[in-house]
Amino acid sequence: KLVKKKKKKAGDKVVKVGRAYINATYNNTMISLTDNNGDVISWASAGMAGFKGAKKATPYAAQIITKIASKKASEEYGLEEVSVFVSGVGTGREAAIRALNANGLNVTAIKDVTPVPHNGCRPKKPRRV
């Protein structure tokens, strides 16, 4: 027996203020838009948008995926304002934030949450040639 997945009704839950989590790595860029509790309301990644290989980490890809995620969030949930949390060192960081602003979302705060080691792992031993 097939169980049909329930489709969210528009206007079911209205989220005016939320958060945007941007993860920009060397190989990909991912964005999640959440409400203030951290429940994801929409997300997108460069691979999902049809980018392959090295193109996934480009600023252009970040711009496109931000457009996809913000459009879905504003249409389905009425999202208007976001605080941005950026993680990672990829090239899509800046572009994603600019795209959030350009796609009609008010950016209230930007915070860098990239993990920094406090003198973490022991380095590899030097190579003997």
XYZ file of N, CA, C and O in Angstrom:
516
model
N 0.841 -1.195 0.000
C 0.000 0.000 0.000
C 0.880 1.251 0.000
O 1.775 1.390 0.842
N 0.629 2.145 -0.946
C 1.412 3.374 -1.034
C 0.839 4.435 -0.098
O -0.368 4.644 -0.054
N 1.729 5.067 0.647
C 1.299 6.136 1.536
C 1.635 7.454 0.874
O 2.796 7.715 0.538
N 0.614 8.288 0.668
C 0.851 9.579 0.031
C 1.414 10.563 1.039
O 0.931 10.663 2.169
N 2.454 11.279 0.612
C 3.067 12.274 1.479
C 2.199 13.521 1.492
O 1.739 13.974 0.459
N 1.962 14.043 2.692
C 1.130 15.244 2.802
C 1.883 16.455 2.281
O 3.044 16.680 2.637
N 1.231 17.214 1.445
C 1.814 18.439 0.893
C 1.494 19.585 1.846
O 0.383 19.705 2.348
N 2.498 20.437 2.104
C 2.293 21.612 2.953
C 1.319 22.562 2.287
O 1.465 22.880 1.114
N 0.332 23.013 3.036
C -0.591 24.001 2.489
C 0.015 25.373 2.645
O 0.607 25.690 3.683
N -0.111 26.199 1.607
C 0.398 27.562 1.676
C -0.363 28.307 2.766
O -1.575 28.199 2.883
N 0.375 29.015 3.594
C -0.261 29.742 4.688
C -0.514 28.865 5.898
O -1.204 29.260 6.828
N 0.034 27.658 5.898
C -0.081 26.756 7.034
C 0.656 27.337 8.234
O 0.163 27.353 9.340
N 1.861 27.800 7.977
C 2.718 28.346 9.014
C 3.374 29.590 8.435
O 3.954 29.526 7.354
N 3.268 30.705 9.119
C 3.852 31.942 8.603
C 5.099 32.269 9.412
O 5.059 32.366 10.634
N 6.212 32.389 8.716
C 7.487 32.717 9.347
C 7.978 34.016 8.737
O 8.417 34.043 7.594
N 7.876 35.105 9.491
C 8.312 36.412 8.970
C 9.820 36.595 9.164
O 10.501 37.129 8.312
N 10.318 36.167 10.334
C 11.732 36.351 10.671
C 12.390 34.989 10.812
O 11.862 34.097 11.470
N 13.555 34.820 10.163
C 14.247 33.537 10.231
C 15.750 33.683 10.181
O 16.300 34.766 10.389
N 16.392 32.576 9.887
C 17.860 32.550 9.801
C 18.284 31.920 8.493
O 17.604 31.037 7.982
N 19.433 32.357 7.990
C 19.999 31.763 6.780
C 21.364 31.196 7.133
O 22.230 31.921 7.628
N 21.535 29.904 6.914
C 22.821 29.258 7.161
C 23.480 28.980 5.821
O 22.941 28.245 4.997
N 24.651 29.581 5.603
C 25.369 29.392 4.348
C 26.629 28.585 4.639
O 27.431 28.963 5.494
N 26.767 27.460 3.945
C 27.962 26.635 4.095
C 28.724 26.664 2.783
O 28.293 26.072 1.796
N 29.831 27.405 2.756
C 30.602 27.579 1.526
C 31.924 26.828 1.649
O 32.841 27.287 2.319
N 31.997 25.665 1.016
C 33.232 24.892 1.046
C 34.006 25.122 -0.245
O 33.545 25.855 -1.114
N 35.160 24.482 -0.371
C 35.947 24.615 -1.603
C 35.249 23.936 -2.780
O 35.482 24.284 -3.925
N 34.394 22.935 -2.485
C 33.777 22.146 -3.549
C 32.297 22.403 -3.785
O 31.753 21.976 -4.791
N 31.630 23.069 -2.851
C 30.182 23.223 -2.969
C 29.703 24.400 -2.127
O 30.441 24.893 -1.265
N 28.488 24.836 -2.364
C 27.847 25.853 -1.525
C 26.443 25.375 -1.208
O 25.720 24.954 -2.103
N 26.079 25.424 0.070
C 24.756 25.005 0.498
C 24.120 26.101 1.331
O 24.813 26.774 2.092
N 22.817 26.276 1.186
C 22.111 27.284 1.977
C 20.851 26.683 2.564
O 20.126 25.956 1.884
N 20.618 26.951 3.851
C 19.395 26.508 4.522
C 18.727 27.721 5.134
O 19.378 28.501 5.828
N 17.441 27.884 4.874
C 16.678 28.954 5.505
C 15.802 28.318 6.579
O 15.071 27.366 6.300
N 15.909 28.824 7.794
C 15.189 28.227 8.922
C 14.346 29.273 9.638
O 14.526 30.474 9.419
N 13.434 28.801 10.510
C 12.745 29.738 11.392
C 13.664 29.976 12.590
O 14.785 29.471 12.629
N 13.197 30.731 13.575
C 14.085 31.065 14.690
C 14.371 29.895 15.624
O 15.298 29.955 16.431
N 13.589 28.810 15.532
C 13.874 27.609 16.321
C 14.948 26.755 15.667
O 15.476 25.842 16.275
N 15.228 27.021 14.375
C 16.197 26.220 13.644
C 15.558 25.146 12.793
O 16.262 24.291 12.250
N 14.231 25.154 12.658
C 13.549 24.190 11.791
C 13.655 24.662 10.345
O 13.213 25.765 10.023
N 14.211 23.816 9.482
C 14.461 24.190 8.094
C 13.148 24.369 7.333
O 12.271 23.512 7.368
N 13.011 25.515 6.650
C 11.818 25.740 5.836
C 12.125 25.636 4.347
O 11.266 25.292 3.558
N 13.369 25.931 3.960
C 13.785 25.672 2.578
C 15.302 25.592 2.512
O 15.997 26.174 3.335
N 15.780 24.847 1.522
C 17.229 24.689 1.373
C 17.557 24.500 -0.091
O 16.688 24.207 -0.907
N 18.837 24.683 -0.413
C 19.302 24.447 -1.778
C 20.806 24.228 -1.753
O 21.500 24.728 -0.876
N 21.286 23.453 -2.715
C 22.726 23.271 -2.856
C 23.065 23.381 -4.330
O 22.194 23.213 -5.189
N 24.324 23.660 -4.619
C 24.735 23.868 -6.005
C 24.534 22.606 -6.838
O 24.189 22.679 -8.013
N 24.716 21.430 -6.236
C 24.500 20.180 -6.948
C 23.035 19.990 -7.315
O 22.708 19.522 -8.400
N 22.147 20.391 -6.399
C 20.714 20.286 -6.639
C 20.282 21.184 -7.803
O 19.381 20.843 -8.560
N 20.942 22.314 -7.940
C 20.581 23.285 -8.985
C 21.140 22.897 -10.355
O 20.933 23.603 -11.332
N 21.862 21.778 -10.417
C 22.339 21.284 -11.711
C 23.781 21.619 -12.033
O 24.239 21.390 -13.142
N 24.504 22.172 -11.064
C 25.925 22.453 -11.288
C 26.727 21.200 -10.992
O 26.408 20.453 -10.078
N 27.773 20.971 -11.784
C 28.602 19.783 -11.586
C 30.060 20.183 -11.442
O 30.496 21.191 -11.995
N 30.796 19.358 -10.690
C 32.247 19.537 -10.581
C 32.647 20.875 -9.983
O 32.076 21.339 -9.008
N 33.645 21.501 -10.589
C 34.232 22.730 -10.051
C 33.265 23.913 -10.106
O 33.443 24.889 -9.381
N 32.241 23.818 -10.936
C 31.286 24.939 -11.073
C 30.423 25.116 -9.823
O 29.841 26.174 -9.612
N 30.338 24.060 -8.984
C 29.504 24.119 -7.786
C 29.992 25.156 -6.783
O 29.197 25.719 -6.037
N 31.292 25.397 -6.759
C 31.860 26.299 -5.753
C 31.949 27.749 -6.226
O 32.510 28.588 -5.541
N 31.397 28.070 -7.395
C 31.520 29.427 -7.937
C 30.517 30.392 -7.300
O 29.481 29.966 -6.805
N 30.837 31.686 -7.328
C 29.902 32.689 -6.815
C 28.573 32.686 -7.570
O 27.517 32.925 -6.988
N 28.621 32.390 -8.864
C 27.399 32.352 -9.675
C 26.455 31.255 -9.177
O 25.251 31.471 -9.053
N 27.015 30.089 -8.882
C 26.209 28.981 -8.365
C 25.562 29.375 -7.038
O 24.393 29.077 -6.791
N 26.326 30.066 -6.199
C 25.811 30.509 -4.902
C 24.637 31.463 -5.085
O 23.642 31.401 -4.357
N 24.750 32.319 -6.073
C 23.699 33.291 -6.380
C 22.414 32.571 -6.800
O 21.323 32.892 -6.327
N 22.565 31.577 -7.670
C 21.413 30.834 -8.184
C 20.710 30.047 -7.077
O 19.484 30.089 -6.961
N 21.481 29.350 -6.243
C 20.853 28.536 -5.197
C 20.187 29.400 -4.135
O 19.158 29.032 -3.580
N 20.768 30.571 -3.872
C 20.160 31.493 -2.913
C 18.815 31.964 -3.429
O 17.839 32.067 -2.688
N 18.755 32.211 -4.746
C 17.503 32.628 -5.379
C 16.448 31.541 -5.220
O 15.298 31.820 -4.865
N 16.840 30.276 -5.468
C 15.912 29.146 -5.364
C 15.356 29.028 -3.941
O 14.142 28.957 -3.735
N 16.266 29.038 -2.951
C 15.861 28.837 -1.559
C 15.009 29.994 -1.038
O 13.991 29.770 -0.380
N 15.402 31.234 -1.366
C 14.667 32.385 -0.839
C 13.287 32.519 -1.474
O 12.325 32.906 -0.829
N 13.193 32.154 -2.752
C 11.908 32.209 -3.443
C 10.921 31.241 -2.799
O 9.777 31.596 -2.518
N 11.396 30.024 -2.546
C 10.540 29.005 -1.937
C 10.091 29.435 -0.533
O 8.918 29.307 -0.179
N 11.040 29.968 0.250
C 10.730 30.365 1.623
C 9.752 31.532 1.678
O 8.840 31.547 2.503
N 9.921 32.493 0.781
C 9.026 33.650 0.817
C 7.641 33.323 0.261
O 6.641 33.855 0.727
N 7.577 32.418 -0.724
C 6.279 32.034 -1.279
C 5.485 31.156 -0.316
O 4.301 31.379 -0.101
N 6.134 30.141 0.253
C 5.422 29.183 1.092
C 5.220 29.650 2.526
O 4.240 29.303 3.161
N 6.171 30.415 3.054
C 6.116 30.785 4.469
C 6.063 32.283 4.717
O 5.923 32.725 5.850
N 6.250 33.090 3.690
C 6.212 34.542 3.850
C 7.421 35.099 4.574
O 7.318 36.077 5.323
N 8.575 34.482 4.367
C 9.804 34.930 5.023
C 10.215 36.302 4.506
O 10.193 36.552 3.300
N 10.570 37.208 5.428
C 10.948 38.570 5.035
C 12.322 38.983 5.539
O 13.045 39.696 4.855
N 12.649 38.558 6.777
C 13.876 39.017 7.419
C 14.741 37.831 7.818
O 14.231 36.844 8.335
N 16.057 37.933 7.581
C 16.958 36.849 7.988
C 18.227 37.362 8.659
O 18.729 38.424 8.326
N 18.704 36.577 9.621
C 20.046 36.773 10.168
C 20.901 35.717 9.479
O 20.503 34.560 9.403
N 22.067 36.097 9.013
C 22.884 35.187 8.214
C 24.038 34.631 9.036
O 24.741 35.368 9.728
N 24.218 33.312 8.959
C 25.334 32.636 9.610
C 26.171 31.964 8.522
O 25.707 31.020 7.896
N 27.387 32.468 8.318
C 28.232 31.962 7.232
C 29.309 31.056 7.796
O 29.991 31.397 8.758
N 29.448 29.874 7.180
C 30.467 28.926 7.599
C 31.279 28.497 6.388
O 30.721 28.299 5.312
N 32.575 28.381 6.545
C 33.414 27.885 5.462
C 34.191 28.979 4.752
O 34.005 30.165 4.993
N 35.058 28.535 3.836
C 36.001 29.457 3.200
C 35.857 29.513 1.688
O 36.733 30.009 0.995
N 34.732 29.024 1.153
C 34.551 28.973 -0.296
C 34.325 30.336 -0.929
O 34.194 31.349 -0.253
N 34.268 30.338 -2.265
C 34.117 31.588 -3.008
C 32.664 32.058 -3.041
O 32.394 33.186 -3.434
N 31.731 31.219 -2.603
C 30.319 31.569 -2.678
C 29.786 32.367 -1.503
O 28.620 32.774 -1.496
N 30.626 32.615 -0.497
C 30.185 33.312 0.721
C 29.525 34.656 0.436
O 28.357 34.885 0.747
N 30.322 35.529 -0.151
C 29.889 36.910 -0.414
C 28.683 36.950 -1.349
O 27.711 37.655 -1.096
N 28.777 36.168 -2.416
C 27.726 36.147 -3.443
C 26.388 35.715 -2.858
O 25.346 36.256 -3.225
N 26.409 34.756 -1.957
C 25.173 34.246 -1.359
C 24.496 35.318 -0.501
O 23.274 35.484 -0.547
N 25.290 36.067 0.252
C 24.733 37.128 1.105
C 24.127 38.236 0.245
O 23.024 38.720 0.504
N 24.858 38.614 -0.803
C 24.361 39.651 -1.718
C 23.066 39.209 -2.390
O 22.138 39.988 -2.562
N 23.017 37.932 -2.762
C 21.832 37.397 -3.433
C 20.626 37.368 -2.495
O 19.498 37.596 -2.937
N 20.859 37.100 -1.207
C 19.759 37.118 -0.231
C 19.115 38.501 -0.215
O 17.898 38.645 -0.229
N 19.970 39.514 -0.196
C 19.506 40.895 -0.179
C 18.778 41.240 -1.479
O 17.734 41.887 -1.464
N 19.330 40.787 -2.593
C 18.773 41.103 -3.909
C 17.424 40.431 -4.146
O 16.607 40.932 -4.913
N 17.190 39.283 -3.489
C 15.941 38.545 -3.701
C 14.843 38.922 -2.713
O 13.938 38.139 -2.449
N 14.939 40.118 -2.149
C 13.844 40.650 -1.346
C 13.830 40.245 0.114
O 12.836 40.449 0.799
N 14.916 39.667 0.616
C 14.981 39.343 2.046
C 15.821 40.408 2.752
O 16.873 40.795 2.258
N 15.332 40.862 3.893
C 16.054 41.852 4.680
C 17.144 41.155 5.484
O 16.836 40.298 6.316
N 18.401 41.518 5.272
C 19.491 40.914 6.044
C 19.738 41.782 7.272
O 20.162 42.931 7.147
N 19.454 41.238 8.466
C 19.584 42.030 9.693
C 20.959 41.877 10.339
O 21.461 42.815 10.939
N 21.555 40.698 10.231
C 22.861 40.473 10.857
C 23.642 39.433 10.068
O 23.059 38.543 9.453
N 24.962 39.582 10.076
C 25.831 38.596 9.426
C 26.865 38.140 10.446
O 27.551 38.961 11.054
N 26.950 36.818 10.638
C 27.921 36.279 11.593
C 28.718 35.160 10.949
O 28.157 34.305 10.277
N 30.031 35.183 11.147
C 30.893 34.127 10.625
C 31.046 33.050 11.691
O 31.532 33.331 12.782
N 30.575 31.843 11.386
C 30.651 30.757 12.368
C 31.596 29.645 11.905
O 31.446 28.493 12.276
N 32.594 30.014 11.081
C 33.570 29.043 10.598
C 34.378 28.501 11.782
O 34.912 29.285 12.569
N 34.446 27.178 11.924
C 35.216 26.628 13.046
C 36.717 26.877 12.886
O 37.267 26.690 11.801
N 37.342 27.353 13.951
C 38.776 27.626 13.915
C 39.438 26.755 14.974
O 39.023 26.782 16.140
N 40.465 25.967 14.598
C 41.095 25.102 15.598
C 41.929 25.912 16.589
O 42.608 26.853 16.207
N 41.845 25.555 17.880
C 42.705 26.179 18.881
C 43.940 25.290 19.016
O 44.145 24.630 20.020
N 44.748 25.283 17.971
C 45.916 24.409 17.876
C 45.500 22.947 17.940
O 45.853 22.217 18.838
N 44.757 22.532 16.924
C 44.113 21.231 16.870
C 45.020 20.030 16.734
O 45.761 19.678 17.641
N 44.972 19.364 15.564
C 45.688 18.120 15.363
C 47.184 18.358 15.261
O 47.639 19.433 14.915
N 47.910 17.276 15.522
C 49.357 17.340 15.392
C 49.704 17.298 13.909
O 49.151 16.498 13.161
N 50.636 18.178 13.439
C 50.984 18.183 12.013
C 51.744 16.932 11.593
O 52.350 16.246 12.432
N 51.719 16.647 10.289
C 52.457 15.505 9.751
C 53.942 15.701 9.961
O 54.420 16.837 9.958
N 54.651 14.589 10.094
C 56.102 14.715 10.252
C 56.724 15.208 8.938
O 56.178 14.948 7.864
N 57.819 15.958 9.007
C 58.403 16.509 7.779
C 58.904 15.410 6.850
O 59.393 14.369 7.301
N 58.759 15.648 5.547
C 59.154 14.682 4.537
C 60.675 14.632 4.428
O 61.319 15.676 4.366
N 61.204 13.414 4.373
C 62.661 13.270 4.167
C 62.902 12.940 2.706
O 62.342 11.973 2.178
N 63.707 13.762 2.059
C 63.959 13.550 0.625
C 65.342 12.955 0.420
O 66.298 13.330 1.054
